[in-house]
CSV table of C-alpha atoms and ligand atoms in Angstrom, one decimal:
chain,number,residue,atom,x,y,z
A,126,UNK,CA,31.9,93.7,133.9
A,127,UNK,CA,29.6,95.2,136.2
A,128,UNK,CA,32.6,96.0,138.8
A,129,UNK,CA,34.2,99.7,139.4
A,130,UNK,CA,37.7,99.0,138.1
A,131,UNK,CA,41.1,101.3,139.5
A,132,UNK,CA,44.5,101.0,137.2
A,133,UNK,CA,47.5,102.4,139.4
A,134,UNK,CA,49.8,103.1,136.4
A,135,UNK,CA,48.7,103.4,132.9
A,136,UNK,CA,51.2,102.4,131.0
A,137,UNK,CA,51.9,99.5,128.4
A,138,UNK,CA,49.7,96.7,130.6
A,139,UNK,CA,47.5,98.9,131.6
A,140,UNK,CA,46.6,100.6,128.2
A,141,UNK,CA,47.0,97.2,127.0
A,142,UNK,CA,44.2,95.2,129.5
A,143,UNK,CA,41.4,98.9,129.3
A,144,UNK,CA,41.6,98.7,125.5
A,145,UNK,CA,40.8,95.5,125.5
A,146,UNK,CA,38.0,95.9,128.4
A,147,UNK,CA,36.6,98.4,126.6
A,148,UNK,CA,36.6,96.1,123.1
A,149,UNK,CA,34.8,93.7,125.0
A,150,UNK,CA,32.1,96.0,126.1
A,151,UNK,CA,33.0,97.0,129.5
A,152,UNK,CA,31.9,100.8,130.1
A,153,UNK,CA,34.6,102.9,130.1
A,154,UNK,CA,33.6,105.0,132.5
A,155,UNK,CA,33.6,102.0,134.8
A,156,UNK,CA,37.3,102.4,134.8
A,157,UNK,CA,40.0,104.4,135.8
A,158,UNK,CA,43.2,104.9,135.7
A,159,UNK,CA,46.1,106.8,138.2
A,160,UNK,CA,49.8,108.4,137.2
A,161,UNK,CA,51.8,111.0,138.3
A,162,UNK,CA,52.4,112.0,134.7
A,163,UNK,CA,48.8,114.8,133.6
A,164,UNK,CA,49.9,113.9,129.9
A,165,UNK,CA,49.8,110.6,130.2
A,166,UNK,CA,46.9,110.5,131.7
A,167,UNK,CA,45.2,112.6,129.6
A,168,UNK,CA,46.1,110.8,126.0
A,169,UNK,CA,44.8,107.2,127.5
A,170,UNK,CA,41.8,109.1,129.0
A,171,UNK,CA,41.3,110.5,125.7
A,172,UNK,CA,42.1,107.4,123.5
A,173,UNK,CA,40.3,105.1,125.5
A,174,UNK,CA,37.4,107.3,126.9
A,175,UNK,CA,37.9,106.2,130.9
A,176,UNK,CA,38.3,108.3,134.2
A,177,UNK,CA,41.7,109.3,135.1
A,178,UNK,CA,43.7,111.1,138.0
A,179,UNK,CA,46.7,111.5,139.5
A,180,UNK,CA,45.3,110.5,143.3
A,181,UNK,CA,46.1,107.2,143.6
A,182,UNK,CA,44.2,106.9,147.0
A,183,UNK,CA,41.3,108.2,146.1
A,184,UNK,CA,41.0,106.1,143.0
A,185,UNK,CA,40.7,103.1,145.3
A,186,UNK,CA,38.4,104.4,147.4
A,187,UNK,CA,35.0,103.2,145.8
A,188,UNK,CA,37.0,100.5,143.6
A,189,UNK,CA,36.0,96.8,143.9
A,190,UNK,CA,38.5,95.8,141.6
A,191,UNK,CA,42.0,97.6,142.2
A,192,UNK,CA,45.0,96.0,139.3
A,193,UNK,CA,48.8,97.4,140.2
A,194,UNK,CA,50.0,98.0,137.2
A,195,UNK,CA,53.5,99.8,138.4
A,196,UNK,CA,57.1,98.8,137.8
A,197,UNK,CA,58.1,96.7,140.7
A,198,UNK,CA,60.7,98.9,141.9
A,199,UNK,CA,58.2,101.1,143.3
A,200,UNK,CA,55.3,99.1,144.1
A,201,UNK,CA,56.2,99.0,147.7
A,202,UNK,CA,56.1,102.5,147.6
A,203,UNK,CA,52.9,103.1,145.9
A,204,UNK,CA,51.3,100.4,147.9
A,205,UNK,CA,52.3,101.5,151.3
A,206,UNK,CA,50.9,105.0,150.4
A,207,UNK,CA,47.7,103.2,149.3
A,208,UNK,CA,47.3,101.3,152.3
A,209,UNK,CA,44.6,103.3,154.3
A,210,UNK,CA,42.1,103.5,151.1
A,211,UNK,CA,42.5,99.8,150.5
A,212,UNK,CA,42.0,99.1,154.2
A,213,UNK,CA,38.7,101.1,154.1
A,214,UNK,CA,37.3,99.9,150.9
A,215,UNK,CA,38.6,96.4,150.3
A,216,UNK,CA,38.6,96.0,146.7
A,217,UNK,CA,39.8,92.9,145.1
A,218,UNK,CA,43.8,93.6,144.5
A,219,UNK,CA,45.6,92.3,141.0
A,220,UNK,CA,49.0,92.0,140.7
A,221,UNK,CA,50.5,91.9,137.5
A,222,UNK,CA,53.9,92.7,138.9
A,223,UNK,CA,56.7,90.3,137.8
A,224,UNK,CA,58.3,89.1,141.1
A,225,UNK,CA,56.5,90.5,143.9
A,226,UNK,CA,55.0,87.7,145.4
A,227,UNK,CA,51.3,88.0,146.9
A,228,UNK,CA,51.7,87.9,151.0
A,229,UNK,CA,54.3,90.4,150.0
A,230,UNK,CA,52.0,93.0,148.4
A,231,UNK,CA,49.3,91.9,150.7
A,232,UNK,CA,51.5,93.2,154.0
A,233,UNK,CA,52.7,96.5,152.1
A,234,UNK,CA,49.0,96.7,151.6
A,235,UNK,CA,48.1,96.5,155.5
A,236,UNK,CA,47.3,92.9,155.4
A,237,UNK,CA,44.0,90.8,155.3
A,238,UNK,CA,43.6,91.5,151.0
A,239,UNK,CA,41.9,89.3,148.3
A,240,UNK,CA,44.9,89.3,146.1
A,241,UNK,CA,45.2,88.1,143.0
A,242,UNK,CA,48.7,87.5,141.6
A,243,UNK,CA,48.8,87.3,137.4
A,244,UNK,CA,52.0,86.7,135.6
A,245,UNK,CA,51.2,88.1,131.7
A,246,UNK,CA,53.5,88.2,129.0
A,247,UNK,CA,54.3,91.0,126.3
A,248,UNK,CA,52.0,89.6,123.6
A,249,UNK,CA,49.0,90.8,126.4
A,250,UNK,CA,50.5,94.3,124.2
A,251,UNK,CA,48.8,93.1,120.9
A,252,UNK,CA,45.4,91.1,122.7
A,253,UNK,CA,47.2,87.2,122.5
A,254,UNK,CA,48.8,87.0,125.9
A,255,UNK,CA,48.7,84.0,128.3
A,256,UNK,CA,48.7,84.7,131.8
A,257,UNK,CA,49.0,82.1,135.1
A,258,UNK,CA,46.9,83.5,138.0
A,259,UNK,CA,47.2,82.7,141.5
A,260,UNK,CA,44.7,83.9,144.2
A,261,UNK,CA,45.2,83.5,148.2
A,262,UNK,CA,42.6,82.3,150.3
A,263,UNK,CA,40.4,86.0,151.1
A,264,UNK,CA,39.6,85.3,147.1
A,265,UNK,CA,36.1,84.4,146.8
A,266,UNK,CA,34.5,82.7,143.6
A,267,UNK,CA,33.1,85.7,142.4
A,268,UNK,CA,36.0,87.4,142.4
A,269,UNK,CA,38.3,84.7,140.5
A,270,UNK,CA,35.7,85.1,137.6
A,271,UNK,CA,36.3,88.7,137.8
A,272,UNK,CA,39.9,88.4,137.7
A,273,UNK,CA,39.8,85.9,135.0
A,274,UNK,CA,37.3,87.8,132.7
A,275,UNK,CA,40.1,91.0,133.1
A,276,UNK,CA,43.0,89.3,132.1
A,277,UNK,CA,41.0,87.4,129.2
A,278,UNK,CA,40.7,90.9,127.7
A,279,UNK,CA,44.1,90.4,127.0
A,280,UNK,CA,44.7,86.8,126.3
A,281,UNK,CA,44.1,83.1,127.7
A,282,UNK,CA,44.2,82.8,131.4
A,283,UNK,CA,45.3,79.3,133.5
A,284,UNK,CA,45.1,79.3,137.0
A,285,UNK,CA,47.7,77.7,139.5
A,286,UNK,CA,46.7,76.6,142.9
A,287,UNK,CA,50.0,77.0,144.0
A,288,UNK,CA,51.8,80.3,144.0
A,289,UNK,CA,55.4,78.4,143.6
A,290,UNK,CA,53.7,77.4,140.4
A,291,UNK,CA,54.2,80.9,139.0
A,292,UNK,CA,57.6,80.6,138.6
A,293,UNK,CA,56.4,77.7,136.1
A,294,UNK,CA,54.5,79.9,134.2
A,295,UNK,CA,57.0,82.4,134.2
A,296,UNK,CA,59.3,79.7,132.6
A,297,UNK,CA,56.5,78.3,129.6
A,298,UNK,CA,54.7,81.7,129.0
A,299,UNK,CA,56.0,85.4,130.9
A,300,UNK,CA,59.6,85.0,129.1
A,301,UNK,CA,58.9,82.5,126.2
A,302,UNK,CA,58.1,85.4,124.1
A,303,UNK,CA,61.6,85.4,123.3
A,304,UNK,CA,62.8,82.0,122.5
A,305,UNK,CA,60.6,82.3,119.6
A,306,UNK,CA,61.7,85.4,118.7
A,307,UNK,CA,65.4,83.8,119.1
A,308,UNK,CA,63.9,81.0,116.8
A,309,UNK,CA,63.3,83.7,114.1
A,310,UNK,CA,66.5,85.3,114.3
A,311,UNK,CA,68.1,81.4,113.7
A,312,UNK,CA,65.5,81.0,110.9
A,313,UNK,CA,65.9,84.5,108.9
A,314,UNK,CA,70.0,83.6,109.5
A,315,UNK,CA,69.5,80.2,108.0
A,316,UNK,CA,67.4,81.3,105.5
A,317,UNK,CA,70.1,84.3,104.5
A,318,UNK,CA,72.7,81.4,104.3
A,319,UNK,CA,70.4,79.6,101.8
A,320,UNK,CA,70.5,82.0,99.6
A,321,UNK,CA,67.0,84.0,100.8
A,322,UNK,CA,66.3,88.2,101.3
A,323,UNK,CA,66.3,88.7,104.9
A,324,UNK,CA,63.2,90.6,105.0
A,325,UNK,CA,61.6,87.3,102.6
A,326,UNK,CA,63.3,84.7,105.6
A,327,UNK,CA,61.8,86.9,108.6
A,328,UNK,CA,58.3,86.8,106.8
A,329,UNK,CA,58.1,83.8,106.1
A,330,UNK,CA,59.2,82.3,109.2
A,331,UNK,CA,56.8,84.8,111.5
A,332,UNK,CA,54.5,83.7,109.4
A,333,UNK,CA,55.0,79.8,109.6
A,334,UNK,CA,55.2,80.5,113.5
A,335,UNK,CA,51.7,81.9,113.4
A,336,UNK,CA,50.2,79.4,111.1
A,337,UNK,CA,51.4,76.6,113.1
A,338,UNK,CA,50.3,78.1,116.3
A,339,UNK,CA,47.1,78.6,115.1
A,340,UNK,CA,46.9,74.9,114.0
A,341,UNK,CA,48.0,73.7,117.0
A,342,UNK,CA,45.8,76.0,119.1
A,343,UNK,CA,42.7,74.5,117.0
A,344,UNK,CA,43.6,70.8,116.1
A,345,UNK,CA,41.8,68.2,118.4
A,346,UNK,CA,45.6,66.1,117.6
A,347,UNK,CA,48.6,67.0,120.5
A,348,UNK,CA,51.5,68.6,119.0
A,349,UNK,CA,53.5,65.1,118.3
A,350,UNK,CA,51.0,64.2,116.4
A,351,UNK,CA,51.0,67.5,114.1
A,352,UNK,CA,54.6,67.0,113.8
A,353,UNK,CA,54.2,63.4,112.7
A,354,UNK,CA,51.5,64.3,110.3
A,355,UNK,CA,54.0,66.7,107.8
A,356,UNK,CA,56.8,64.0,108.2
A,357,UNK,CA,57.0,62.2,105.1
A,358,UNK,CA,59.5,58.5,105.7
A,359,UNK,CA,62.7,60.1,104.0
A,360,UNK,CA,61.5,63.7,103.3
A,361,UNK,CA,63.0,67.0,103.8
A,362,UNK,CA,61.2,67.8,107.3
A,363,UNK,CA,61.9,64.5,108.8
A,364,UNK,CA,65.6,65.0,108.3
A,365,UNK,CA,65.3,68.9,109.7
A,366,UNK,CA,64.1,67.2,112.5
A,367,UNK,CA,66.3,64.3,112.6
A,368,UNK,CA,68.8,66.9,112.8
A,369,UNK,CA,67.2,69.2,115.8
A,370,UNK,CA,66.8,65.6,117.9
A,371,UNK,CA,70.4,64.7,117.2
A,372,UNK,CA,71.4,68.0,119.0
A,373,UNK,CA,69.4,67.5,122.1
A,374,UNK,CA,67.1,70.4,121.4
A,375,UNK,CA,64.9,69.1,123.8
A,376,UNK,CA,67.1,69.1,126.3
A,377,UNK,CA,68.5,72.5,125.6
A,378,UNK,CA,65.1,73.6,125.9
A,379,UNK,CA,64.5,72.1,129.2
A,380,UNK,CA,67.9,73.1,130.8
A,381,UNK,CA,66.5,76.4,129.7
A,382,UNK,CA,63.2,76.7,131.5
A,383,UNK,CA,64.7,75.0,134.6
A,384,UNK,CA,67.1,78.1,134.8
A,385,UNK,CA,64.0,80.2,133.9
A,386,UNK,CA,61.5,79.1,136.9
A,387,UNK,CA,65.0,78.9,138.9
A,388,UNK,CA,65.4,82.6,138.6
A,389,UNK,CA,62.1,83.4,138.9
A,390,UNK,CA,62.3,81.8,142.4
A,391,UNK,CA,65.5,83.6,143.4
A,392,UNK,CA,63.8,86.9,142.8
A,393,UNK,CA,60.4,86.6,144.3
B,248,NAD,P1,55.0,101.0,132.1
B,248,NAD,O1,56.3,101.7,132.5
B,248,NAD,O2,54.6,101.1,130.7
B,248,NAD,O3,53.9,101.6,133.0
B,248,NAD,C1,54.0,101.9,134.4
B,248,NAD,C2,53.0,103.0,134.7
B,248,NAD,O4,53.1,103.3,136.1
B,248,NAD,C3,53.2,104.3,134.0
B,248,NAD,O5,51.9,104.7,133.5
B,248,NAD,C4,53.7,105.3,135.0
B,248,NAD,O6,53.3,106.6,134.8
B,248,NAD,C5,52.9,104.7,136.2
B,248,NAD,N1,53.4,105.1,137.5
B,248,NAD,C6,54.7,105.4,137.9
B,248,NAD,N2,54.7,105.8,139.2
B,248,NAD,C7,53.4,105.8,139.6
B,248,NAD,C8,52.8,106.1,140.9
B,248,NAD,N3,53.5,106.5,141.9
B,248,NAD,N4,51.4,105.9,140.9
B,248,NAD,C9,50.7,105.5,139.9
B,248,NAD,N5,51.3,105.2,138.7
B,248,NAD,C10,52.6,105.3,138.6
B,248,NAD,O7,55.2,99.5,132.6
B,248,NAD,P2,54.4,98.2,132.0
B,248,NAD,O8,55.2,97.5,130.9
B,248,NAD,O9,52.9,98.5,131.8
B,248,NAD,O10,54.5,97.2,133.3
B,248,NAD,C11,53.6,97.3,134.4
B,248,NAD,C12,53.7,96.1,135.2
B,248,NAD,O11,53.4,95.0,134.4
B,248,NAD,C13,55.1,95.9,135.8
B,248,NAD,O12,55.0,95.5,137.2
B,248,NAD,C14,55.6,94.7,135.0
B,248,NAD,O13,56.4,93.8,135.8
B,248,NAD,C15,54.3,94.0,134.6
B,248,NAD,N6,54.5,93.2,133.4
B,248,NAD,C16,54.6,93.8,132.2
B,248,NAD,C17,54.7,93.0,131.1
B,248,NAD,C18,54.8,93.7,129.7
B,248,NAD,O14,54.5,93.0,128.8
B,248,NAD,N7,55.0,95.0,129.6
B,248,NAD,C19,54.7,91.6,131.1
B,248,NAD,C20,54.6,91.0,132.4
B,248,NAD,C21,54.5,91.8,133.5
């Protein structure tokens, strides 16, 4: 990526998206990164070999690619401080705030941005997130396939045309992390019941969990069809199943997401 690239915060995301930049051959000192905090800056600076500083504004000032990568508490904060600089040099703006919507951070911004608005999730932390972008109208081609080849550094990346659909993606990817980690609590619980070390239950579900998203992720069959496939007439999985149906899992899950995306709305 050809593109001068500005990271206000450099924390977890941050760290997370530059490292994996960097592993796909961007040149570090392409980058750079802003906090208040000198340490901080220093040990990413020195871990992943890219420009740092504690002047937000005058990171932005020959950016063309400027990703917020603050808590949204104080976003409005930074960005009305960053304003003047962005108004000069007009870089393309990401978001990867969770609940700031895009004409938001746009107006706190001065107005008239290319703004991209990405909703990651936490597994971005170890290179296998999924993010949903959205982009308003200022957002030219070019830029889109900037945007996406960024996040990719992390993860897969789906667009939405619609910036309601976020709160979709919020629902299926930004906070699903955890229903599969509340899956494996269930599991290693079951398992203990049956009779199973915890620490042998845990592994072996994670484990299962990966394997089957790995299958699923490479298998030219849907999912119902992988699930079909391992569920012998009379067998032990088709009465697990059986049993997960009978409960309304489904439906549970559903109900679940609805409240998800529904919350999602109420806070953007
Ligand atoms: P973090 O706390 O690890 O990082 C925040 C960074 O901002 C730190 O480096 C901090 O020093 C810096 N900072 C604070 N004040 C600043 C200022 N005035 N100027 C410049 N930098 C400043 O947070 P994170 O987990 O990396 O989250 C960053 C953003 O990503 C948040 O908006 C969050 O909603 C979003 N997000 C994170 C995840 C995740 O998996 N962690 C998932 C989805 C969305």
């Amino acid at each position: 990526m050809a593109s001068k690239i500005t990271f206000i915060g450099a924390g977890n995301m941050a760290g997370a998206i530059i490292g994996g930049l960097t592993q796909s051959g961007a040149a570090p000192e392409s980058i750079t990164a802003t906090a208040p905090n000198q340490d901080e800056l220093t040990a990413i600076g020195e871990r992943l070999g890219i420009h740092t500083t504690t002047d937000n504004a005058a990171a932005v000032a020959d950016a063309d690619v400027v990703v917020l990568a603050v808590k949204p508490q104080i976003m409005r904060e930074v960005c009305q401080k960053l304003a003047d600089s962005v108004q000069k040099a007009r870089p393309l703006i990401i978001s990867i705030a969770a609940g700031l919507d895009a004409t938001t951070i746009d107006e706190w911004l001065g107005g008239g941005n290319a703004l991209v608005r990405c909703m990651p999730n936490t597994p971005s932390l170890v290179g296998q997130g999924a993010s949903g972008l959205y982009a308003n109208a200022r957002v030219s081609d070019a830029q889109r396939q900037i945007a996406t080849r960024l996040m990719q550094a992390v993860g897969i990346v789906e667009w939405v045309e619609d910036e309601a659909l976020l709160e979709a993606v919020t629902a299926v990817s930004g906070s699903a992390p955890a229903y599969f980690f509340l899956m494996f609590e269930a599991m290693e619980d079951a398992g203990v019941t049956l009779g199973l070390p915890a620490e042998t239950a845990r592994r072996l579900a994670i484990q299962t969990a990966l394997g089957a998203a790995t299958m699923a992720s490479q298998s030219e069959h849907d999912p119902a069809t992988l699930k079909q496939n391992v569920m012998s007439p009379g067998g032990t999985t088709e009465r697990a199943i059986a049993h997960m149906e009978d409960a309304n899992l489904r439906q549970t899950i559903a109900e679940a997401m609805q409240a998800c995306a529904e919350r999602a709305r109420q806070m953007a």
